[in-house]
Amino acid sequence: MTAGVDLGPKEQAIGSDEDVVRVRQLVRTVAVAAKLSLVDQTKLVTAASELARNTLIYGGGGGAEVTVVEDGRRRGVRVVFADTGPGIPDLDLALTDGYTTGGGLGLGLSGARRLVDDFDIQTVVGEGTRITVTKWSR
């Protein structure tokens, strides 16, 4: 472990654009402490930024929890995004490259999925969405 750095779970509410920035900063700080490479830090921060923005815009706000994880061979950073918004009615469509409901590039969920090593999404229409991503050290 890194001396002097608390690697325990850290939470950040997501209710404003400023909170999206705070999530990015928190993920970067934890990724550095976990000793992810600069490339992996950048990929994780990019994915987290997109997912935090989705949590705010489409989920109506929620939260992120950032945790250093180990699987016995390697260390990584896991980020869980959760909201109690409307859920995603067609998950397969939402994960399709180019699909967008917000007029953007449509790289949100599918792009975030490509940037991380592990990607899990659970969504229930009318109840909300929970997305868990993990980036492992190389």
mmCIF file of C-alpha atoms in Angstrom:
data_model
loop_
_atom_site.group_PDB
_atom_site.id
_atom_site.type_symbol
_atom_site.label_atom_id
_atom_site.label_comp_id
_atom_site.label_asym_id
_atom_site.label_seq_id
_atom_site.Cartn_x
_atom_site.Cartn_y
_atom_site.Cartn_z
ATOM 1 C CA MET A 1 0.000 0.000 0.000
ATOM 2 C CA THR A 2 0.999 3.597 -0.447
ATOM 3 C CA ALA A 3 2.256 5.158 2.782
ATOM 4 C CA GLY A 4 0.154 8.032 4.071
ATOM 5 C CA VAL A 5 -2.644 7.621 1.547
ATOM 6 C CA ASP A 6 -6.039 6.296 2.625
ATOM 7 C CA LEU A 7 -7.077 3.814 -0.060
ATOM 8 C CA GLY A 8 -10.466 3.044 1.507
ATOM 9 C CA PRO A 9 -13.754 3.701 -0.322
ATOM 10 C CA LYS A 10 -14.539 7.320 -1.091
ATOM 11 C CA GLU A 11 -17.965 8.648 -2.036
ATOM 12 C CA GLN A 12 -18.982 11.681 -4.047
ATOM 13 C CA ALA A 13 -22.544 12.869 -4.543
ATOM 14 C CA ILE A 14 -23.435 13.851 -8.113
ATOM 15 C CA GLY A 15 -25.968 16.649 -8.261
ATOM 16 C CA SER A 16 -24.262 19.384 -10.301
ATOM 17 C CA ASP A 17 -21.631 20.017 -12.972
ATOM 18 C CA GLU A 18 -19.196 20.833 -10.166
ATOM 19 C CA ASP A 19 -19.775 17.364 -8.720
ATOM 20 C CA VAL A 20 -18.869 15.812 -12.075
ATOM 21 C CA VAL A 21 -15.540 17.666 -11.849
ATOM 22 C CA ARG A 22 -15.110 16.425 -8.251
ATOM 23 C CA VAL A 23 -15.681 12.829 -9.388
ATOM 24 C CA ARG A 24 -12.986 13.225 -12.050
ATOM 25 C CA GLN A 25 -10.563 14.665 -9.491
ATOM 26 C CA LEU A 26 -11.336 11.927 -6.961
ATOM 27 C CA VAL A 27 -10.887 9.153 -9.525
ATOM 28 C CA ARG A 28 -7.556 10.664 -10.659
ATOM 29 C CA THR A 29 -6.314 10.940 -7.051
ATOM 30 C CA VAL A 30 -7.241 7.342 -6.230
ATOM 31 C CA ALA A 31 -5.812 6.033 -9.531
ATOM 32 C CA VAL A 32 -2.488 7.750 -8.793
ATOM 33 C CA ALA A 33 -2.456 6.345 -5.238
ATOM 34 C CA ALA A 34 -3.210 2.869 -6.634
ATOM 35 C CA LYS A 35 -0.215 3.297 -8.978
ATOM 36 C CA LEU A 36 -2.106 2.915 -12.243
ATOM 37 C CA SER A 37 -0.068 3.990 -15.266
ATOM 38 C CA LEU A 38 -0.699 7.455 -16.686
ATOM 39 C CA VAL A 39 -2.465 5.907 -19.701
ATOM 40 C CA ASP A 40 -4.734 3.811 -17.447
ATOM 41 C CA GLN A 41 -5.399 6.812 -15.194
ATOM 42 C CA THR A 42 -6.473 8.824 -18.227
ATOM 43 C CA LYS A 43 -8.733 6.050 -19.545
ATOM 44 C CA LEU A 44 -10.409 5.604 -16.163
ATOM 45 C CA VAL A 45 -10.859 9.338 -15.584
ATOM 46 C CA THR A 46 -12.363 9.718 -19.077
ATOM 47 C CA ALA A 47 -14.811 6.864 -18.499
ATOM 48 C CA ALA A 48 -15.685 8.180 -15.029
ATOM 49 C CA SER A 49 -16.304 11.662 -16.389
ATOM 50 C CA GLU A 50 -18.733 10.330 -19.002
ATOM 51 C CA LEU A 51 -20.535 8.094 -16.509
ATOM 52 C CA ALA A 52 -20.762 10.847 -13.883
ATOM 53 C CA ARG A 53 -22.257 13.183 -16.491
ATOM 54 C CA ASN A 54 -24.764 10.477 -17.490
ATOM 55 C CA THR A 55 -25.659 10.002 -13.819
ATOM 56 C CA LEU A 56 -26.386 13.720 -13.569
ATOM 57 C CA ILE A 57 -28.164 14.277 -16.896
ATOM 58 C CA TYR A 58 -30.075 11.033 -17.451
ATOM 59 C CA GLY A 59 -30.317 9.702 -13.899
ATOM 60 C CA GLY A 60 -31.225 13.020 -12.302
ATOM 61 C CA GLY A 61 -28.188 12.830 -10.026
ATOM 62 C CA GLY A 62 -26.900 10.150 -7.725
ATOM 63 C CA GLY A 63 -23.486 9.206 -6.472
ATOM 64 C CA ALA A 64 -20.137 7.606 -7.173
ATOM 65 C CA GLU A 65 -18.056 5.383 -4.923
ATOM 66 C CA VAL A 66 -14.353 4.973 -5.710
ATOM 67 C CA THR A 67 -12.436 2.044 -4.210
ATOM 68 C CA VAL A 68 -8.986 0.518 -4.618
ATOM 69 C CA VAL A 69 -9.405 -3.227 -5.212
ATOM 70 C CA GLU A 70 -7.008 -6.159 -5.399
ATOM 71 C CA ASP A 71 -7.504 -9.626 -6.851
ATOM 72 C CA GLY A 72 -4.327 -11.239 -5.487
ATOM 73 C CA ARG A 73 -2.281 -10.535 -8.616
ATOM 74 C CA ARG A 74 -2.917 -6.899 -9.304
ATOM 75 C CA ARG A 75 -4.411 -3.708 -7.990
ATOM 76 C CA GLY A 76 -7.099 -1.645 -9.621
ATOM 77 C CA VAL A 77 -9.658 1.065 -9.089
ATOM 78 C CA ARG A 78 -13.391 0.342 -9.070
ATOM 79 C CA VAL A 79 -15.968 3.095 -9.484
ATOM 80 C CA VAL A 80 -19.668 2.487 -8.906
ATOM 81 C CA PHE A 81 -22.176 5.025 -10.245
ATOM 82 C CA ALA A 82 -25.738 4.775 -8.939
ATOM 83 C CA ASP A 83 -28.900 6.764 -9.479
ATOM 84 C CA THR A 84 -32.610 6.352 -8.842
ATOM 85 C CA GLY A 85 -33.609 7.846 -12.181
ATOM 86 C CA PRO A 86 -35.815 6.452 -14.934
ATOM 87 C CA GLY A 87 -33.529 3.548 -15.842
ATOM 88 C CA ILE A 88 -32.551 2.576 -19.371
ATOM 89 C CA PRO A 89 -35.443 1.069 -21.343
ATOM 90 C CA ASP A 90 -33.330 -0.510 -24.125
ATOM 91 C CA LEU A 91 -29.896 -1.354 -22.759
ATOM 92 C CA ASP A 92 -28.655 -3.024 -25.949
ATOM 93 C CA LEU A 93 -29.511 0.107 -27.923
ATOM 94 C CA ALA A 94 -27.952 2.375 -25.304
ATOM 95 C CA LEU A 95 -24.693 0.380 -25.542
ATOM 96 C CA THR A 96 -24.568 0.715 -29.344
ATOM 97 C CA ASP A 97 -21.852 2.980 -30.776
ATOM 98 C CA GLY A 98 -23.374 6.139 -32.168
ATOM 99 C CA TYR A 99 -26.627 5.901 -30.196
ATOM 100 C CA THR A 100 -27.515 9.066 -28.326
ATOM 101 C CA THR A 101 -30.577 10.559 -26.726
ATOM 102 C CA GLY A 102 -28.803 13.769 -25.831
ATOM 103 C CA GLY A 103 -27.593 15.031 -29.189
ATOM 104 C CA GLY A 104 -23.990 14.135 -28.360
ATOM 105 C CA LEU A 105 -21.574 11.849 -30.169
ATOM 106 C CA GLY A 106 -23.209 8.714 -28.837
ATOM 107 C CA LEU A 107 -19.953 7.387 -27.375
ATOM 108 C CA GLY A 108 -21.079 7.536 -23.740
ATOM 109 C CA LEU A 109 -21.777 4.032 -22.455
ATOM 110 C CA SER A 110 -20.078 2.135 -25.265
ATOM 111 C CA GLY A 111 -17.027 4.409 -25.130
ATOM 112 C CA ALA A 112 -16.779 4.111 -21.350
ATOM 113 C CA ARG A 113 -17.062 0.329 -21.643
ATOM 114 C CA ARG A 114 -14.085 0.241 -24.048
ATOM 115 C CA LEU A 115 -11.922 2.379 -21.750
ATOM 116 C CA VAL A 116 -12.129 0.085 -18.707
ATOM 117 C CA ASP A 117 -11.308 -3.572 -18.066
ATOM 118 C CA ASP A 118 -14.540 -4.571 -16.297
ATOM 119 C CA PHE A 119 -17.938 -3.010 -17.022
ATOM 120 C CA ASP A 120 -21.225 -4.043 -15.437
ATOM 121 C CA ILE A 121 -24.548 -2.275 -15.763
ATOM 122 C CA GLN A 122 -27.760 -3.009 -13.914
ATOM 123 C CA THR A 123 -30.823 -0.982 -14.764
ATOM 124 C CA VAL A 124 -34.505 -1.221 -13.980
ATOM 125 C CA VAL A 125 -36.986 1.074 -15.706
ATOM 126 C CA GLY A 126 -38.536 3.349 -13.105
ATOM 127 C CA GLU A 127 -35.986 2.437 -10.427
ATOM 128 C CA GLY A 128 -32.571 3.546 -11.629
ATOM 129 C CA THR A 129 -29.201 2.434 -12.901
ATOM 130 C CA ARG A 130 -26.019 1.112 -11.306
ATOM 131 C CA ILE A 131 -22.820 0.965 -13.362
ATOM 132 C CA THR A 132 -19.631 -0.592 -11.997
ATOM 133 C CA VAL A 133 -16.330 -0.117 -13.813
ATOM 134 C CA THR A 134 -12.850 -1.333 -12.898
ATOM 135 C CA LYS A 135 -9.469 -0.479 -14.370
ATOM 136 C CA TRP A 136 -6.642 -2.877 -13.421
ATOM 137 C CA SER A 137 -2.937 -2.141 -13.242
ATOM 138 C CA ARG A 138 -0.841 -3.653 -16.013
#
